[in-house]
Tab-separated table of C-alpha atoms in Angstrom:
chain	number	residue	atom	x	y	z
P	297	MET	CA	-10.183	11.950	-19.741
P	298	SER	CA	-11.283	13.261	-22.991
P	299	SER	CA	-8.603	15.251	-24.902
P	300	ASP	CA	-10.598	18.440	-25.262
P	301	SER	CA	-11.447	20.878	-22.458
P	302	GLN	CA	-15.193	20.002	-22.781
P	303	GLY	CA	-14.406	16.556	-20.919
P	304	VAL	CA	-16.500	13.605	-21.554
P	305	ARG	CA	-19.845	14.524	-22.779
P	306	LYS	CA	-21.410	11.234	-24.129
P	307	ALA	CA	-20.133	7.974	-23.547
P	308	GLU	CA	-21.122	4.330	-24.585
P	309	VAL	CA	-20.413	1.171	-22.548
P	310	ARG	CA	-20.489	-2.006	-24.645
P	311	LEU	CA	-20.358	-5.461	-23.252
P	312	LYS	CA	-19.665	-8.912	-25.030
P	313	TRP	CA	-19.379	-12.607	-23.771
P	314	ASP	CA	-19.764	-15.876	-25.540
P	315	PRO	CA	-22.840	-17.831	-25.090
P	316	SER	CA	-22.565	-20.973	-22.727
P	317	PRO	CA	-22.231	-24.435	-24.289
P	318	TRP	CA	-25.392	-25.910	-25.829
P	319	ASN	CA	-26.061	-28.129	-22.789
P	320	GLN	CA	-25.509	-25.504	-20.063
P	321	PRO	CA	-27.861	-22.673	-18.916
P	322	PRO	CA	-27.197	-19.205	-20.595
P	323	HIS	CA	-24.590	-16.815	-19.023
P	324	HIS	CA	-26.449	-13.698	-18.414
P	325	LEU	CA	-24.406	-10.568	-17.685
P	326	ASP	CA	-25.796	-6.978	-17.167
P	327	ILE	CA	-24.292	-3.380	-17.575
P	328	ILE	CA	-25.425	-1.453	-14.470
P	329	ALA	CA	-24.926	2.247	-13.895
P	330	THR	CA	-25.485	4.008	-10.528
P	331	THR	CA	-25.922	8.010	-10.155
P	332	TYR	CA	-24.615	9.917	-7.043
P	333	SER	CA	-25.707	13.342	-6.029
P	334	SER	CA	-23.151	16.385	-5.219
P	335	GLU	CA	-24.224	16.147	-1.755
P	336	ALA	CA	-23.274	12.717	-1.369
P	337	PRO	CA	-20.891	11.379	-4.083
P	338	HIS	CA	-20.087	8.259	-2.245
P	339	GLY	CA	-23.508	7.732	-0.588
P	340	ARG	CA	-26.433	5.915	-1.819
P	341	PRO	CA	-27.195	5.924	-5.371
P	342	VAL	CA	-29.929	8.447	-6.541
P	343	TYR	CA	-30.953	5.845	-9.154
P	344	VAL	CA	-29.834	2.512	-10.873
P	345	VAL	CA	-29.974	1.855	-14.404
P	346	HIS	CA	-29.799	-1.761	-15.894
P	347	SER	CA	-31.442	-4.093	-18.405
P	348	ASP	CA	-33.904	-2.317	-20.656
P	349	SER	CA	-34.267	0.449	-18.209
P	350	ARG	CA	-33.474	4.308	-18.477
P	351	SER	CA	-32.709	7.042	-16.064
P	352	PRO	CA	-35.965	9.085	-15.198
P	353	ASP	CA	-34.640	12.114	-17.199
P	354	GLY	CA	-33.473	9.806	-20.241
P	355	THR	CA	-29.898	10.712	-20.188
P	356	ILE	CA	-28.765	7.075	-19.280
P	357	ASN	CA	-30.192	4.394	-21.496
P	358	MET	CA	-29.927	0.658	-22.240
P	359	GLY	CA	-30.071	0.581	-26.078
P	360	ARG	CA	-29.133	-3.182	-26.501
P	361	HIS	CA	-29.362	-5.809	-24.011
P	362	SER	CA	-28.663	-9.664	-24.066
P	363	GLN	CA	-29.766	-12.467	-21.683
P	364	THR	CA	-27.417	-15.002	-23.456
P	365	GLY	CA	-24.490	-13.422	-25.148
P	366	GLN	CA	-25.562	-14.545	-28.545
P	367	GLY	CA	-24.815	-12.133	-31.435
P	368	PHE	CA	-21.810	-10.528	-33.028
P	369	GLY	CA	-19.452	-8.427	-31.187
P	370	TYR	CA	-20.724	-6.275	-28.115
P	371	VAL	CA	-24.327	-7.547	-27.562
P	372	GLU	CA	-25.254	-5.146	-24.695
P	373	VAL	CA	-24.926	-1.157	-24.861
P	374	MET	CA	-25.608	1.430	-22.611
P	375	THR	CA	-25.410	5.097	-23.533
P	376	LEU	CA	-24.594	7.870	-20.804
P	377	GLU	CA	-25.366	11.400	-21.905
P	378	LEU	CA	-23.326	13.114	-19.243
P	379	ASP	CA	-23.431	16.471	-20.491
P	380	ARG	CA	-27.367	16.402	-20.083
P	381	LEU	CA	-27.356	15.110	-16.434
P	382	ALA	CA	-28.674	17.644	-14.003
P	383	PRO	CA	-26.213	19.799	-12.089
P	384	SER	CA	-27.378	17.977	-8.852
P	385	PHE	CA	-25.417	14.938	-10.105
P	386	ALA	CA	-21.548	14.546	-9.365
P	387	ARG	CA	-20.713	10.828	-10.062
P	388	VAL	CA	-21.634	8.086	-12.110
P	389	VAL	CA	-20.403	4.516	-11.644
P	390	VAL	CA	-20.571	1.671	-14.371
P	391	GLY	CA	-20.073	-1.983	-13.720
P	392	VAL	CA	-21.051	-5.216	-15.003
P	393	ALA	CA	-22.566	-8.056	-12.850
P	394	ILE	CA	-23.195	-11.767	-13.661
P	395	HIS	CA	-26.500	-13.402	-12.843
P	396	GLN	CA	-26.093	-16.157	-10.514
P	397	ASN	CA	-29.671	-18.029	-11.114
P	398	SER	CA	-27.805	-21.303	-12.320
P	399	GLY	CA	-25.499	-21.409	-9.773
P	400	PRO	CA	-22.252	-19.473	-9.004
P	401	LYS	CA	-20.283	-18.046	-11.991
P	402	THR	CA	-17.391	-15.726	-12.201
P	403	PHE	CA	-15.689	-13.712	-14.720
P	404	GLY	CA	-13.176	-16.736	-15.168
P	405	ASP	CA	-16.025	-19.073	-16.169
P	406	ILE	CA	-17.272	-16.846	-18.997
P	407	SER	CA	-15.396	-17.187	-22.370
P	408	ASP	CA	-14.502	-13.919	-24.308
P	409	ALA	CA	-16.024	-11.522	-21.860
P	410	GLY	CA	-15.129	-7.984	-22.400
P	411	VAL	CA	-16.096	-4.511	-21.994
P	412	LEU	CA	-15.434	-1.343	-24.144
P	413	VAL	CA	-16.033	2.348	-23.092
P	414	VAL	CA	-15.861	4.728	-25.818
P	415	GLU	CA	-16.536	8.455	-26.465
P	416	GLY	CA	-17.400	8.727	-30.167
P	417	TYR	CA	-14.299	7.081	-31.833
P	418	THR	CA	-12.001	7.530	-28.916
P	419	GLU	CA	-11.607	4.292	-26.892
P	420	LEU	CA	-11.380	5.145	-23.089
P	421	LEU	CA	-11.156	1.750	-21.703
P	422	LYS	CA	-11.071	-1.896	-23.223
P	423	ASP	CA	-10.796	-4.918	-20.679
P	424	ASP	CA	-11.313	-8.579	-20.787
P	425	PHE	CA	-12.102	-8.796	-16.766
P	426	ALA	CA	-8.987	-11.200	-16.352
P	427	GLN	CA	-7.817	-9.117	-13.502
P	428	VAL	CA	-11.239	-9.831	-11.707
P	429	SER	CA	-11.538	-13.489	-12.867
P	430	GLU	CA	-12.614	-14.729	-9.451
P	431	SER	CA	-15.361	-12.186	-9.279
P	432	THR	CA	-18.996	-12.057	-10.031
P	433	ALA	CA	-19.349	-8.314	-10.703
P	434	ALA	CA	-17.173	-5.539	-11.300
P	435	THR	CA	-16.879	-1.864	-11.631
P	436	VAL	CA	-15.231	-0.622	-14.803
P	437	ALA	CA	-15.882	3.015	-15.049
P	438	GLU	CA	-16.251	6.242	-13.174
P	439	PHE	CA	-17.218	9.793	-14.263
P	440	THR	CA	-16.872	12.551	-11.956
P	441	ARG	CA	-18.171	16.127	-12.553
P	442	HIS	CA	-15.707	18.798	-11.541
P	443	ALA	CA	-16.966	22.196	-10.073
P	444	SER	CA	-16.868	23.633	-13.767
P	445	GLY	CA	-19.321	21.004	-14.875
P	446	VAL	CA	-16.772	19.115	-16.976
P	447	TRP	CA	-17.125	15.271	-16.502
P	448	GLU	CA	-13.990	13.090	-16.333
P	449	PHE	CA	-13.658	9.411	-16.798
P	450	HIS	CA	-11.685	7.201	-14.440
P	451	GLU	CA	-10.678	3.443	-15.131
P	452	THR	CA	-12.010	1.552	-12.060
P	453	VAL	CA	-11.908	-2.085	-12.774
P	454	ARG	CA	-12.467	-3.592	-9.218
P	455	GLY	CA	-14.025	-6.997	-8.565
P	456	PHE	CA	-16.928	-7.782	-6.102
P	457	ASP	CA	-18.535	-11.152	-4.975
P	458	SER	CA	-22.277	-9.789	-5.445
P	459	ASP	CA	-25.223	-10.731	-7.390
P	460	PRO	CA	-26.613	-8.176	-9.488
P	461	VAL	CA	-28.922	-6.459	-6.469
P	462	GLY	CA	-26.113	-6.484	-3.972
P	463	PHE	CA	-23.561	-5.007	-6.316
P	464	SER	CA	-25.924	-2.129	-7.319
P	465	ALA	CA	-25.799	-1.103	-3.624
P	466	GLU	CA	-22.305	-1.518	-3.109
P	467	MET	CA	-20.653	-0.627	-6.476
P	468	GLY	CA	-20.078	3.066	-5.644
P	469	SER	CA	-18.334	2.269	-2.309
P	470	THR	CA	-14.923	3.545	-1.564
P	471	PRO	CA	-12.522	0.765	-1.922
P	472	GLN	CA	-11.165	-0.421	1.352
P	473	PRO	CA	-7.380	-1.099	1.964
């Protein structure tokens, strides 16, 4: 959680990966965020934000999107203005999915993949997907709202074997033992 009593107010999720070799189809990864209501914090998402989309109220935006990984550093960025989310939201889950259009790919197949979650200059999470190298998608962060209205960050690196559409539906589920 953020070090001040205000909790996490505005977070940024950044994603990087190396482009595929010149004779291979491009690797395409996406940041995906799902929002959950206070009435069903582990139910169906109220809405999903991904590539070049934004939330209906403008609080979650994909500011930078890459379909190839080309560029310097983090090539895909999503901003979450948690302090502006309506009180009806209790949970936001953020993950990364690999498009499977050119055959099965896991995080272990993608070189130099990494995710960074920051609030201002404070690093909340930095991960290279090594612990989910056999997965095609992974959750990375969960933000939950307390009754006081303060948002708290939780690191939730957990692998899935899904394409982006299936992952969007299951990423907020409760982990099974």
